[in-house]
Amino acid sequence: MAVFVALGAFLMTLAGGWTAQRVTDRRHLVLGLAGGLMLGVVGLDLLPEALHAADREIFGVPAALLLFVAGFLLAHLVERTLAARQAAHGGAEGPGHRAPEVGLAAAAAMVGHSAMDGVAIGAAFQVGGSMGTAVALAVIAHDFADGFNTFTITSLYGNARRRAIGMLVADACAPLLGALSTAFFRIPEPVLGGYLGLFGGVLLYLAAAEILPEAHHEHPARSTLLCTVAGAAFIWLVVGISG
């Protein structure tokens, strides 16, 4: 049942990626929407779940928040390291330059997150049918944003379209594999909470330091800002309905 439900997540992820491809003539709006979606996912979905799952503290600070900060700093370190390495080998470095490897790494993180979504579906169905249905609806609803963001992030960093599509397909398949894996094992809740905190920090860095500045760089229009707000509001709606 969990694998069958995960097929819905598969289709919604592909739908999100397809939408991102079809609106390339409004790139600034796409990036603004992607930034809002990512901000909403981090602040309204990932962090609350992480704090609930990883409820221990380290030196007076919740472990999930420490990992959140670590994820933000890790993303910054990886991007700066790759950019510096490419510049040392003759590549241009500047405000408009981005290392393609960063986009692939970010998309791979999205794939890993989608796999964990599948694990969440499978684990919820192990608890009960009603719990599984509620979790599945939440995952399927926000997987549209996952597919949208996966394609957008990969493309933003200068990767070829075929790579972006490849990462999108991997992101779509990940929930199926994650749901199937729950027939063999279950991830401890504190470990899952720590992962969500770390991943949330990575996403926030990409949204705040890369995607939103790029969206407003050439088109500082009200429509771009409205897309950002709409993206965050959409995630709020999804979280509210699924809660």
Short mmCIF file of C-alpha atoms in Angstrom, two decimals, residues 105-119 150 167 170-171 174-175 178 187 192 195-196 199:
data_model
loop_
_atom_site.label_atom_id
_atom_site.label_comp_id
_atom_site.label_asym_id
_atom_site.label_seq_id
_atom_site.Cartn_x
_atom_site.Cartn_y
_atom_site.Cartn_z
CA ALA A 105 24.97 18.33 -5.03
CA ALA A 106 21.89 20.36 -4.07
CA ALA A 107 19.69 18.28 -6.37
CA ALA A 108 21.18 15.10 -4.88
CA ALA A 109 20.20 16.39 -1.45
CA MET A 110 16.66 16.89 -2.76
CA VAL A 111 16.69 13.29 -4.01
CA GLY A 112 17.80 12.12 -0.58
CA HIS A 113 15.02 14.12 1.03
CA SER A 114 12.45 12.59 -1.33
CA ALA A 115 13.71 9.12 -0.41
CA MET A 116 13.13 10.03 3.24
CA ASP A 117 9.61 11.13 2.29
CA GLY A 118 9.02 7.62 1.00
CA VAL A 119 10.41 6.18 4.23
CA THR A 150 15.04 20.10 -8.19
CA MET A 167 17.98 14.60 -11.41
CA ALA A 170 15.81 10.45 -9.74
CA ASP A 171 13.87 12.73 -7.39
CA ALA A 174 13.20 8.29 -4.70
CA PRO A 175 9.89 8.14 -2.74
CA GLY A 178 12.12 4.92 0.19
CA ILE A 187 15.20 4.86 10.66
CA LEU A 192 15.58 11.39 11.05
CA TYR A 195 18.82 14.79 8.98
CA LEU A 196 15.84 17.11 8.50
CA PHE A 199 18.87 19.44 5.06
#
